[in-house]
Coordinates of C-alpha atoms in Angstrom, one line a residue:
M1 CA 74.4 -76.5 -33.9
S2 CA 76.4 -79.9 -33.3
D3 CA 76.9 -80.5 -29.6
T4 CA 79.9 -82.6 -31.1
P5 CA 82.4 -79.8 -32.7
A6 CA 86.0 -80.4 -33.3
A7 CA 88.7 -82.0 -30.7
G8 CA 89.4 -79.4 -28.6
T9 CA 86.6 -77.4 -27.0
G10 CA 85.5 -79.4 -24.2
V11 CA 81.9 -79.3 -25.7
S12 CA 81.7 -83.2 -25.7
S13 CA 81.2 -83.1 -21.8
L14 CA 78.7 -81.9 -22.4
G15 CA 75.7 -84.7 -22.2
E16 CA 72.1 -85.4 -20.8
D17 CA 71.4 -83.5 -16.2
P18 CA 70.6 -87.5 -15.0
K19 CA 68.9 -85.4 -12.5
S20 CA 66.1 -83.9 -15.4
D21 CA 62.5 -84.3 -15.6
P22 CA 61.9 -85.4 -19.2
Q23 CA 58.7 -83.5 -18.6
Y24 CA 60.3 -79.8 -18.6
I25 CA 62.6 -78.8 -21.5
K26 CA 66.5 -80.6 -21.5
F27 CA 69.7 -78.1 -20.9
K28 CA 72.8 -80.4 -22.0
C29 CA 75.2 -79.5 -19.2
L30 CA 78.7 -80.8 -17.7
P31 CA 78.8 -83.7 -15.3
P32 CA 78.7 -83.2 -10.9
G33 CA 82.0 -82.7 -10.0
G34 CA 83.7 -81.3 -11.1
P35 CA 83.4 -77.5 -12.6
L36 CA 80.7 -75.4 -10.8
N37 CA 79.4 -73.8 -14.4
R38 CA 77.7 -76.3 -14.6
W39 CA 74.4 -75.0 -17.0
S40 CA 76.2 -71.5 -18.4
H41 CA 79.7 -72.9 -20.2
A42 CA 76.5 -74.3 -23.2
V43 CA 76.8 -70.9 -23.7
T44 CA 80.4 -69.3 -22.6
R45 CA 82.7 -72.2 -23.4
E46 CA 85.3 -71.1 -27.0
H47 CA 82.8 -68.4 -29.5
D48 CA 79.9 -71.0 -30.3
F49 CA 77.1 -68.4 -28.5
P50 CA 80.1 -64.7 -28.9
G51 CA 76.0 -62.4 -29.1
A52 CA 75.9 -64.5 -25.7
Q53 CA 79.2 -63.6 -24.5
A54 CA 79.1 -60.0 -25.5
M55 CA 76.3 -59.6 -24.0
L56 CA 77.3 -60.7 -20.4
Y57 CA 80.8 -58.7 -20.7
G58 CA 78.6 -55.7 -21.1
A59 CA 76.5 -56.6 -17.6
G60 CA 80.1 -56.8 -15.7
V61 CA 81.5 -60.2 -16.5
P62 CA 85.4 -58.9 -15.6
N63 CA 87.1 -61.0 -17.8
E64 CA 87.7 -64.1 -19.8
E65 CA 89.0 -65.3 -16.9
M66 CA 85.5 -65.3 -15.3
M67 CA 83.6 -65.8 -18.0
K68 CA 84.8 -69.0 -19.2
N69 CA 85.3 -70.7 -15.1
A70 CA 83.3 -68.7 -13.0
P71 CA 79.4 -70.0 -12.5
H72 CA 76.7 -68.5 -12.5
V73 CA 74.1 -68.2 -9.6
G74 CA 70.7 -66.1 -10.0
I75 CA 69.5 -64.3 -6.4
A76 CA 66.1 -63.9 -7.1
T77 CA 63.8 -60.9 -4.9
V78 CA 60.7 -61.1 -4.5
W79 CA 60.5 -57.6 -3.5
W80 CA 58.4 -54.3 -4.5
E81 CA 57.8 -51.4 -2.8
G82 CA 54.9 -51.3 -0.6
N83 CA 54.2 -54.1 1.3
P84 CA 56.3 -54.4 4.7
C85 CA 56.8 -58.1 4.2
N86 CA 58.8 -57.6 1.0
T87 CA 60.0 -53.5 -0.2
H88 CA 63.3 -54.6 2.3
L89 CA 64.3 -57.2 0.4
L90 CA 66.1 -55.8 -2.6
D91 CA 68.9 -55.1 0.1
F92 CA 68.8 -58.1 1.0
G93 CA 69.8 -59.9 -2.6
K94 CA 72.6 -57.1 -2.9
I95 CA 74.4 -58.7 0.6
V96 CA 73.4 -62.3 -1.3
K97 CA 75.3 -60.8 -4.5
R98 CA 78.4 -59.2 -3.3
A99 CA 78.8 -62.8 -0.5
V100 CA 78.0 -64.5 -3.8
E101 CA 81.7 -62.7 -6.2
K102 CA 83.1 -63.4 -2.5
Q103 CA 83.0 -66.9 -3.7
K104 CA 84.4 -66.5 -7.3
M105 CA 81.2 -67.0 -8.8
L106 CA 79.6 -64.4 -11.3
A107 CA 76.2 -63.0 -9.1
W108 CA 73.1 -61.8 -11.5
Q109 CA 69.8 -59.8 -9.2
Y110 CA 66.7 -60.3 -10.6
N111 CA 63.2 -59.6 -9.2
A112 CA 59.9 -61.2 -9.0
V113 CA 56.2 -59.4 -8.3
G114 CA 54.0 -60.5 -5.9
V115 CA 51.1 -58.6 -4.5
S116 CA 50.2 -57.5 -0.7
D117 CA 47.7 -60.0 0.8
A118 CA 47.0 -57.4 3.9
I119 CA 46.0 -54.3 1.6
T120 CA 44.7 -56.5 -0.7
M121 CA 43.1 -57.8 1.5
G122 CA 37.9 -57.7 0.7
G123 CA 39.2 -55.8 -1.4
E124 CA 39.2 -57.2 -6.2
G125 CA 43.0 -57.4 -5.6
M126 CA 43.0 -60.4 -3.3
R127 CA 41.8 -62.2 -6.5
F128 CA 44.8 -61.1 -8.1
S129 CA 47.5 -62.7 -4.3
L130 CA 47.1 -66.8 -5.3
Q131 CA 47.9 -66.5 -9.2
T132 CA 51.0 -64.8 -7.7
R133 CA 52.4 -68.5 -6.4
D134 CA 52.0 -69.8 -10.6
L135 CA 53.4 -66.7 -11.4
I136 CA 56.7 -66.4 -9.4
A137 CA 57.1 -69.9 -9.8
D138 CA 56.8 -69.0 -13.8
S139 CA 59.5 -66.0 -13.4
I140 CA 62.4 -67.5 -11.5
E141 CA 61.8 -70.6 -13.6
T142 CA 61.9 -69.1 -16.8
V143 CA 65.1 -67.0 -15.7
T144 CA 66.6 -69.7 -14.6
C145 CA 66.7 -71.7 -17.4
A146 CA 66.8 -69.0 -19.7
Q147 CA 70.1 -67.3 -19.0
H148 CA 71.6 -70.9 -17.8
H149 CA 72.0 -70.0 -14.6
D150 CA 73.5 -72.6 -12.9
A151 CA 71.8 -72.5 -9.0
N152 CA 69.5 -69.8 -8.0
I153 CA 69.1 -68.2 -4.9
S154 CA 65.6 -66.4 -3.6
I155 CA 65.1 -64.3 -0.9
P156 CA 60.5 -64.7 -0.3
G157 CA 58.3 -62.2 2.5
C158 CA 54.8 -62.5 1.4
D159 CA 52.5 -65.5 1.9
K160 CA 52.5 -66.9 -1.6
N161 CA 56.3 -66.2 -2.5
M162 CA 57.7 -69.0 0.0
P163 CA 55.9 -71.8 -2.7
G164 CA 56.3 -70.2 -5.2
V165 CA 60.1 -69.7 -5.5
V166 CA 60.3 -73.7 -4.4
M167 CA 58.0 -74.7 -6.7
A168 CA 60.5 -72.9 -9.6
A169 CA 62.8 -75.0 -7.4
A170 CA 60.9 -77.7 -8.2
R171 CA 60.6 -76.8 -11.7
H172 CA 63.9 -76.3 -12.7
N173 CA 65.8 -78.3 -10.2
R174 CA 69.1 -76.3 -9.9
P175 CA 70.7 -76.2 -6.5
F176 CA 69.4 -73.7 -4.6
I177 CA 68.4 -72.5 -1.5
M178 CA 65.5 -70.1 0.3
I179 CA 66.7 -66.8 2.6
Y180 CA 62.8 -65.5 4.4
G181 CA 62.8 -62.5 4.2
G182 CA 61.9 -62.1 8.1
T183 CA 59.3 -61.5 10.9
I184 CA 58.1 -58.3 11.4
R185 CA 57.9 -56.2 15.6
K186 CA 55.3 -55.7 17.1
G187 CA 52.8 -52.8 17.3
Y188 CA 52.4 -50.9 20.0
S189 CA 48.1 -49.4 20.4
N190 CA 48.5 -46.4 22.9
L191 CA 45.1 -46.6 23.5
L192 CA 44.3 -49.4 24.0
E193 CA 47.7 -50.2 25.2
R194 CA 49.0 -53.8 24.3
D195 CA 50.5 -55.0 22.0
V196 CA 48.7 -55.3 18.2
N197 CA 49.6 -57.0 14.8
V198 CA 47.7 -56.4 11.8
S199 CA 45.0 -59.3 12.0
T200 CA 44.2 -56.9 14.6
C201 CA 42.9 -54.5 12.7
Y202 CA 40.6 -56.3 10.8
E203 CA 38.6 -57.7 14.1
A204 CA 39.3 -54.0 15.0
S205 CA 36.7 -53.2 12.2
G206 CA 34.3 -56.2 13.6
A207 CA 34.0 -54.2 17.2
F208 CA 33.7 -51.2 15.6
A209 CA 31.0 -51.8 13.9
Y210 CA 29.2 -53.3 16.5
G211 CA 30.2 -51.3 19.0
R212 CA 32.6 -52.4 20.9
L213 CA 35.9 -51.1 20.2
Q214 CA 37.4 -48.4 22.8
A215 CA 40.1 -47.0 24.5
K216 CA 41.4 -49.6 27.9
T217 CA 41.5 -46.2 29.4
N218 CA 38.4 -43.6 29.4
P219 CA 37.0 -44.1 26.7
G220 CA 34.8 -41.5 25.4
A221 CA 37.2 -38.5 25.8
E222 CA 38.4 -36.1 23.2
G223 CA 41.1 -37.9 21.2
R224 CA 39.8 -41.4 22.8
T225 CA 36.5 -42.5 20.9
P226 CA 36.3 -45.3 18.8
S227 CA 37.2 -44.2 15.5
D228 CA 40.5 -42.5 17.2
V229 CA 41.4 -46.0 18.7
M230 CA 41.4 -47.8 15.4
S231 CA 43.4 -44.3 13.5
D232 CA 45.6 -45.5 16.5
I233 CA 45.4 -49.3 15.5
E234 CA 46.5 -48.3 12.2
R235 CA 48.7 -46.4 13.0
H236 CA 50.2 -48.4 14.8
A237 CA 50.3 -51.8 13.7
C238 CA 53.1 -52.8 11.7
P239 CA 56.2 -51.0 12.4
G240 CA 58.5 -51.8 10.4
A241 CA 60.3 -53.8 7.7
G242 CA 58.7 -57.9 8.0
A243 CA 56.1 -61.0 7.3
C244 CA 53.7 -60.3 9.2
G245 CA 54.7 -61.7 12.8
G246 CA 51.6 -64.4 13.7
M247 CA 51.6 -68.0 12.9
Y248 CA 50.2 -66.7 9.5
T249 CA 50.6 -68.7 6.3
A250 CA 53.7 -66.0 5.5
N251 CA 55.4 -67.9 8.8
T252 CA 53.5 -70.9 8.1
M253 CA 55.1 -71.7 4.7
A254 CA 58.5 -70.4 6.6
T255 CA 59.1 -72.5 9.5
A256 CA 57.5 -75.7 7.2
I257 CA 60.0 -74.8 4.5
E258 CA 62.9 -74.6 7.2
A259 CA 61.8 -78.9 8.5
M260 CA 62.1 -79.6 5.4
G261 CA 66.0 -78.7 4.8
L262 CA 65.6 -75.7 2.3
T263 CA 67.1 -72.7 4.4
L264 CA 69.4 -72.3 6.7
P265 CA 68.6 -72.9 10.5
G266 CA 66.8 -69.6 12.1
S267 CA 65.9 -68.8 8.8
S268 CA 61.9 -69.0 9.3
S269 CA 62.2 -66.7 12.5
Y270 CA 65.4 -64.6 12.3
P271 CA 62.8 -60.7 12.4
A272 CA 63.6 -58.9 9.3
L273 CA 65.9 -56.4 10.7
S274 CA 67.7 -58.5 13.0
P275 CA 71.8 -58.8 13.0
E276 CA 70.9 -62.3 12.2
K277 CA 69.2 -62.2 9.0
A278 CA 71.8 -60.2 7.3
R279 CA 75.1 -62.6 8.8
E280 CA 72.2 -65.5 7.6
C281 CA 72.1 -63.3 3.9
E282 CA 76.1 -63.5 4.2
R283 CA 76.2 -67.3 4.4
A284 CA 74.0 -68.5 1.8
A285 CA 76.5 -67.5 -0.2
E286 CA 79.0 -70.6 1.3
V287 CA 76.0 -73.0 1.6
I288 CA 74.7 -72.9 -2.1
K289 CA 78.6 -73.0 -3.1
T290 CA 78.4 -76.3 -1.1
T291 CA 75.0 -77.4 -2.3
M292 CA 75.8 -76.7 -5.9
E293 CA 79.7 -79.3 -5.4
K294 CA 77.5 -82.2 -4.0
D295 CA 75.2 -82.0 -6.0
I296 CA 72.5 -81.0 -3.3
R297 CA 69.1 -80.2 -5.6
P298 CA 66.2 -79.4 -4.7
R299 CA 64.2 -82.4 -6.1
D300 CA 66.9 -84.5 -3.8
L301 CA 65.2 -81.7 -0.3
L302 CA 62.1 -82.6 -1.4
T303 CA 60.8 -85.7 -0.5
R304 CA 57.6 -87.9 1.8
E305 CA 60.0 -87.6 4.9
S306 CA 60.3 -83.8 3.9
F307 CA 56.8 -82.6 3.6
E308 CA 56.4 -84.9 6.4
N309 CA 58.3 -83.1 8.3
A310 CA 56.3 -80.1 7.4
L311 CA 52.5 -81.1 7.9
V312 CA 53.7 -82.1 11.1
V313 CA 55.7 -78.6 11.8
T314 CA 52.3 -76.7 11.3
M315 CA 50.4 -78.7 12.6
I316 CA 52.7 -77.9 16.2
L317 CA 53.2 -74.2 15.1
G318 CA 48.8 -73.9 14.3
G319 CA 50.1 -72.3 11.1
S320 CA 47.3 -71.9 8.8
T321 CA 45.6 -74.0 6.3
N322 CA 47.3 -72.1 3.2
G323 CA 50.3 -74.1 4.0
V324 CA 47.6 -77.3 2.5
L325 CA 47.0 -75.6 -0.6
H326 CA 50.7 -75.0 -1.0
F327 CA 52.1 -78.4 0.1
L328 CA 50.1 -79.5 -2.3
A329 CA 50.9 -77.5 -4.6
M330 CA 54.4 -78.1 -3.7
A331 CA 54.4 -81.3 -3.3
N332 CA 52.7 -81.7 -6.5
T333 CA 55.2 -79.9 -8.9
A334 CA 58.2 -81.9 -7.6
E335 CA 56.1 -85.5 -8.4
V336 CA 55.9 -86.6 -4.6
P337 CA 52.7 -88.3 -4.1
L338 CA 51.0 -86.1 -0.8
S339 CA 46.6 -85.4 -0.7
L340 CA 43.8 -84.5 1.4
E341 CA 44.2 -88.2 3.6
D342 CA 48.3 -87.2 4.3
V343 CA 47.4 -84.3 5.5
D344 CA 44.4 -86.0 8.2
R345 CA 46.3 -88.4 8.5
V346 CA 49.3 -86.4 10.2
S347 CA 46.5 -84.2 11.8
N348 CA 45.1 -87.1 13.4
K349 CA 48.5 -87.9 15.3
T350 CA 50.2 -85.1 15.9
P351 CA 49.4 -82.3 19.3
F352 CA 48.5 -78.2 18.6
L353 CA 51.9 -77.0 21.1
A354 CA 51.8 -74.0 20.5
D355 CA 50.2 -70.9 22.2
L356 CA 50.7 -68.4 18.9
A357 CA 48.6 -66.1 17.3
P358 CA 45.8 -65.6 15.6
S359 CA 44.5 -67.7 18.1
G360 CA 47.2 -67.2 21.1
K361 CA 48.9 -64.5 22.1
Y362 CA 52.4 -64.7 21.4
L363 CA 53.9 -64.2 18.0
M364 CA 57.2 -64.6 15.7
E365 CA 59.4 -62.4 17.7
D366 CA 58.8 -64.2 21.1
L367 CA 59.3 -67.3 19.9
Y368 CA 62.8 -65.8 18.4
K369 CA 63.6 -65.2 22.1
I370 CA 63.4 -68.4 23.2
G371 CA 65.5 -70.0 20.2
G372 CA 63.7 -69.9 17.6
T373 CA 62.1 -72.7 15.0
P374 CA 65.1 -74.8 15.4
S375 CA 64.9 -75.9 19.3
V376 CA 61.4 -76.7 18.2
L377 CA 62.8 -78.9 15.7
K378 CA 66.0 -80.2 17.8
M379 CA 62.8 -80.6 20.3
L380 CA 60.5 -81.9 18.8
I381 CA 63.1 -84.9 16.7
A382 CA 64.3 -85.6 20.0
A383 CA 60.3 -86.7 20.6
G384 CA 60.7 -88.8 17.7
L385 CA 57.5 -87.0 15.9
I386 CA 59.9 -85.0 12.7
N387 CA 62.8 -86.8 9.9
G388 CA 65.6 -84.9 11.5
N389 CA 68.2 -87.5 9.2
I390 CA 66.8 -86.2 6.4
P391 CA 69.2 -84.1 4.2
T392 CA 69.5 -80.4 3.6
V393 CA 71.1 -77.0 2.1
T394 CA 73.6 -77.5 3.9
G395 CA 74.8 -80.7 3.3
R396 CA 74.5 -81.7 7.2
T397 CA 71.6 -83.0 8.2
L398 CA 68.2 -81.8 10.3
A399 CA 69.3 -83.0 12.6
E400 CA 73.0 -82.3 12.6
N401 CA 72.0 -78.7 11.8
V402 CA 69.6 -78.2 15.3
A403 CA 72.3 -80.5 17.3
D404 CA 74.4 -77.7 18.4
W405 CA 70.9 -75.0 18.8
P406 CA 69.1 -74.5 22.2
S407 CA 67.1 -76.0 24.0
L408 CA 63.8 -73.8 24.8
P409 CA 64.0 -73.2 28.1
P410 CA 61.8 -75.3 30.9
D411 CA 60.4 -72.0 31.8
Q412 CA 59.3 -71.0 28.3
K413 CA 55.2 -70.5 27.9
I414 CA 54.9 -70.3 23.6
I415 CA 55.2 -74.2 23.5
R416 CA 53.3 -76.7 25.5
P417 CA 55.1 -80.1 26.6
L418 CA 53.6 -83.1 24.5
S419 CA 51.9 -84.0 28.5
D420 CA 50.3 -81.1 28.0
P421 CA 49.2 -80.3 24.0
I422 CA 46.4 -77.2 23.7
K423 CA 44.7 -79.3 21.9
E424 CA 45.8 -83.4 21.2
T425 CA 45.4 -83.8 17.9
G426 CA 46.1 -81.4 14.7
H427 CA 44.3 -77.0 14.1
I428 CA 43.8 -78.1 10.3
R429 CA 41.1 -81.5 9.7
I430 CA 40.2 -82.3 6.1
L431 CA 36.3 -82.4 6.1
R432 CA 34.3 -85.0 3.7
G433 CA 30.7 -85.3 3.3
N434 CA 27.4 -84.3 0.7
F435 CA 28.2 -80.3 0.4
A436 CA 31.7 -81.5 0.4
P437 CA 32.5 -84.5 -1.6
E438 CA 36.0 -84.2 -3.1
G439 CA 37.3 -82.6 0.2
A440 CA 37.3 -79.1 2.2
V441 CA 40.1 -77.7 4.5
A442 CA 38.5 -76.5 8.9
K443 CA 41.0 -74.6 11.1
I444 CA 39.2 -76.3 14.4
T445 CA 41.2 -75.3 17.4
G446 CA 39.8 -76.5 19.4
K447 CA 38.7 -72.9 21.7
E448 CA 35.5 -72.8 19.2
G449 CA 33.8 -76.5 20.0
L450 CA 34.1 -79.3 18.3
S451 CA 30.8 -79.3 16.0
F452 CA 28.5 -76.7 14.7
T453 CA 24.7 -76.7 13.7
G454 CA 23.7 -74.2 12.3
K455 CA 21.1 -72.7 9.1
A456 CA 22.7 -71.7 6.0
R457 CA 22.8 -67.8 4.9
V458 CA 24.2 -67.9 1.8
F459 CA 26.2 -65.2 -0.2
N460 CA 27.4 -65.0 -3.9
K461 CA 30.7 -63.4 -3.8
E462 CA 32.5 -62.0 0.0
H463 CA 31.4 -58.9 -0.3
E464 CA 28.3 -59.9 -0.1
L465 CA 28.7 -61.0 3.4
D466 CA 31.6 -57.9 4.3
D467 CA 28.8 -55.7 3.6
A468 CA 25.9 -57.8 6.7
L469 CA 28.6 -57.7 8.8
S470 CA 28.9 -53.4 7.7
R471 CA 25.8 -52.7 8.1
G472 CA 25.3 -54.7 11.3
E473 CA 22.9 -57.6 9.6
I474 CA 24.5 -60.7 11.4
P475 CA 22.1 -62.1 14.4
R476 CA 23.7 -62.8 17.2
D477 CA 20.1 -65.1 18.8
E478 CA 20.5 -68.4 16.6
N479 CA 23.1 -70.9 15.5
L480 CA 23.7 -70.0 11.7
V481 CA 26.4 -71.0 9.0
L482 CA 27.5 -68.1 6.7
I483 CA 28.2 -70.1 3.6
V484 CA 30.6 -67.1 1.0
R485 CA 30.1 -69.7 -2.7
Y486 CA 32.2 -68.3 -6.1
E487 CA 34.5 -66.9 -4.4
G488 CA 37.1 -70.5 -6.1
P489 CA 39.2 -70.3 -7.5
K490 CA 37.7 -70.6 -11.3
G491 CA 34.7 -68.7 -10.0
G492 CA 36.3 -66.2 -8.5
P493 CA 38.3 -66.8 -10.0
G494 CA 41.9 -66.0 -7.4
M495 CA 40.2 -67.8 -4.4
P496 CA 40.6 -64.8 -2.5
E497 CA 41.7 -64.7 1.3
Q498 CA 38.5 -64.1 3.5
L499 CA 40.0 -62.3 6.6
R500 CA 37.9 -59.5 6.5
A501 CA 34.8 -61.0 7.3
S502 CA 36.8 -63.7 9.9
A503 CA 38.0 -60.9 11.9
A504 CA 35.3 -58.9 11.9
I505 CA 33.4 -61.6 13.0
M506 CA 35.1 -61.7 16.3
G507 CA 36.2 -58.5 16.5
A508 CA 32.4 -58.1 17.2
G509 CA 32.2 -61.2 19.5
L510 CA 29.2 -63.5 17.3
K511 CA 29.6 -66.9 19.0
N512 CA 27.1 -68.2 16.9
I513 CA 28.5 -68.8 13.7
A514 CA 30.5 -71.0 11.6
L515 CA 32.7 -69.1 8.2
V516 CA 32.3 -72.2 5.0
T517 CA 34.1 -71.3 1.6
D518 CA 35.7 -72.4 -1.6
G519 CA 37.9 -68.8 -1.3
R520 CA 40.3 -68.9 1.5
Y521 CA 40.6 -68.3 4.9
S522 CA 43.7 -65.9 5.3
G523 CA 46.1 -67.1 8.3
A524 CA 45.4 -64.5 10.8
S525 CA 41.9 -66.0 10.8
H526 CA 40.6 -67.7 13.7
G527 CA 37.0 -69.0 14.2
F528 CA 34.9 -72.3 13.0
I529 CA 36.3 -72.3 10.1
V530 CA 36.0 -74.1 6.4
G531 CA 37.4 -73.2 3.3
H532 CA 38.7 -74.3 -0.4
V533 CA 35.1 -76.4 -0.8
T534 CA 35.6 -78.7 -3.4
P535 CA 34.0 -78.9 -6.0
E536 CA 33.7 -75.1 -5.8
A537 CA 30.2 -73.1 -6.8
A538 CA 31.9 -72.7 -10.0
V539 CA 31.2 -76.2 -11.4
G540 CA 28.6 -77.5 -10.0
G541 CA 29.4 -78.3 -6.8
P542 CA 26.8 -79.3 -3.5
I543 CA 27.5 -74.9 -2.1
A544 CA 26.5 -73.7 -5.1
L545 CA 23.3 -76.4 -4.5
V546 CA 23.0 -74.5 -1.4
K547 CA 19.3 -72.8 -0.4
E548 CA 18.7 -69.7 2.5
G549 CA 17.9 -72.1 5.7
D550 CA 18.8 -75.5 4.8
T551 CA 20.8 -76.8 7.9
I552 CA 25.3 -77.8 7.5
T553 CA 25.9 -79.9 10.0
I554 CA 30.1 -80.1 10.3
D555 CA 31.6 -82.8 13.0
A556 CA 35.6 -82.1 13.8
I557 CA 35.8 -85.2 15.8
K558 CA 33.5 -87.6 13.0
N559 CA 36.0 -85.1 10.1
R560 CA 31.7 -84.3 8.3
I561 CA 30.4 -81.7 6.4
D562 CA 26.7 -81.6 5.6
I563 CA 23.3 -80.0 4.5
T564 CA 21.5 -82.9 6.7
N565 CA 17.8 -81.7 5.9
V566 CA 18.3 -81.6 2.0
S567 CA 18.0 -85.6 0.2
D568 CA 20.7 -86.8 -1.6
E569 CA 17.2 -86.8 -4.5
E570 CA 16.6 -82.8 -3.3
L571 CA 20.2 -82.8 -4.7
K572 CA 19.9 -83.8 -7.5
E573 CA 17.7 -82.0 -8.9
R574 CA 18.9 -78.7 -8.2
K575 CA 22.0 -79.7 -9.6
K576 CA 19.4 -80.7 -13.1
A577 CA 17.5 -76.5 -12.6
W578 CA 21.4 -75.2 -11.8
K579 CA 23.1 -73.4 -14.8
A580 CA 26.6 -72.3 -14.3
P581 CA 27.0 -68.7 -13.8
K582 CA 29.0 -67.1 -17.7
P583 CA 32.8 -65.6 -16.4
K584 CA 32.4 -62.1 -15.8
V585 CA 36.3 -62.0 -16.4
R586 CA 37.3 -62.6 -19.7
R587 CA 40.4 -61.2 -20.4
G588 CA 43.8 -60.3 -18.5
V589 CA 45.7 -62.8 -16.6
L590 CA 42.7 -63.5 -14.2
A591 CA 40.9 -65.3 -17.0
K592 CA 43.6 -66.9 -18.6
Y593 CA 44.2 -68.2 -14.4
A594 CA 40.5 -68.9 -14.1
R595 CA 41.8 -71.4 -17.8
L596 CA 44.0 -72.9 -16.2
V597 CA 43.9 -73.0 -12.8
G598 CA 42.7 -77.1 -10.9
D599 CA 40.7 -77.8 -8.3
A600 CA 41.6 -76.6 -4.5
S601 CA 42.1 -80.7 -3.0
H602 CA 45.2 -80.3 -5.9
G603 CA 47.6 -77.6 -4.5
A604 CA 45.2 -75.6 -7.1
V605 CA 48.1 -75.4 -9.8
T606 CA 47.6 -73.8 -13.2
D607 CA 50.0 -76.4 -15.6
Q608 CA 48.9 -79.7 -14.8
W609 CA 47.5 -81.3 -18.0
D610 CA 45.2 -84.4 -18.7
S611 CA 48.2 -86.3 -19.5
E612 CA 45.7 -88.5 -22.9
N613 CA 46.3 -84.3 -23.8

């Protein structure tokens, strides 16, 4: 069909989007500064696409005036039942839909799928988790582009949801805002007589296996046995809707994305069921209209400066190592240069200040009560650690967004003063050495020390270590580096998280252990842990060549991880003898994922093609 038919149709005003990326399908649109139905106009103008208009009338467009002039706003809820992080998001989408319609725009609600990390943790279902990040990005990109939406409001809840919706925004690059689903309330165990959350379940499991779990008072009495304590924790750890409450991956990504300017202020710290969260959903309609009027696009906000903010706030708050993987993927998608060296550089200059779980005692609900993320950002902007001049979805700068927010109370205990940090540099360390030539990501708060040397115990899959821990087979009398391999993006496949093992070790009180894997650790993990080892075992990285009893040294000061008792010549001989295992997953989504996915040091993305092909 011609782009320039008879005069009077208005088609001649359609043109190339100057902010489009030539690597994607190009959609013609109206120029900025005029009508807001810039992309939908292509199918709703005149009678060029009568079938499309008939379908839209059938879907709910009320009249011809709205058909021809109203912008189309997609509302993507990452909703499904059976997971507290996401079970409420459909209702949030309905609030947003009503608010968008009040702005005289058409609101189309749809869904993307996800996986509950906590439900799948330690099982085969966890292999599906990371790939949902890219599945979410694929889904939202698909609907936004194919349906000619003029803007997108995404409402994620669980870990991979947040980077997934941002990656989608970077792909379609149409006006966008994210609304975080919010954090869960604290749980309370009557038998432990203290606050609990989902991470408590996994640490309690380790304590249970090693005979260390008991009720606080009258332990062992009827109704107060270790098994009763486990049941009590399971029943009360998750009291309702919302994402896991510590500075785990969901809250890590939400706070970072707020620091990047992609949400309304407060989005990352409002509890899921708070009145503020519902009001945020209502206000989002006004803000998305502002982004459309001012032609504020995701790639205008996804910049080196905003990613720097994300890294700084992650170090300050003690965020998850998964954040590194996701920041690299988000930056890769937005064509922003970001590398492990940038993570290392920011970590080296940024103090660790927050006494938040998993390594600390407080949860996001507590931070909310003293001002939340905006108050933290206000303090960091004043200190010169965060760039307050970056633009945001509101049309104002980050500094302007938080200027009227209350400062952190002087007597609060959650965020330490800059003069008295928990650790003078960041807790996330990028390690290299003959064990991980292309990088590994360590989470070391300093509480567990800054170096570790031990003998290798090698497990070729996560379940092998889990079984050993369940049987109480990991001794306390020597330093051990527990290596879990063939769990990387390709080898897993899916790069599963391994909270079950790391939490069980903490619960069992095993202080003589370091954990190393080419897979991932949950944001709830803590201890001496190293993940994302690259190259992974499945492609013949040195982690595949380690043998039982080899000496492994981890040095968080020199940022090294090495096999110290094996010569380069010996490693070369082992490499010659190594044979790649045949993939056990041959069909289905994980087989497709294993074929497409890149390495962890570049974000484990699935749409990065060799430029020569």
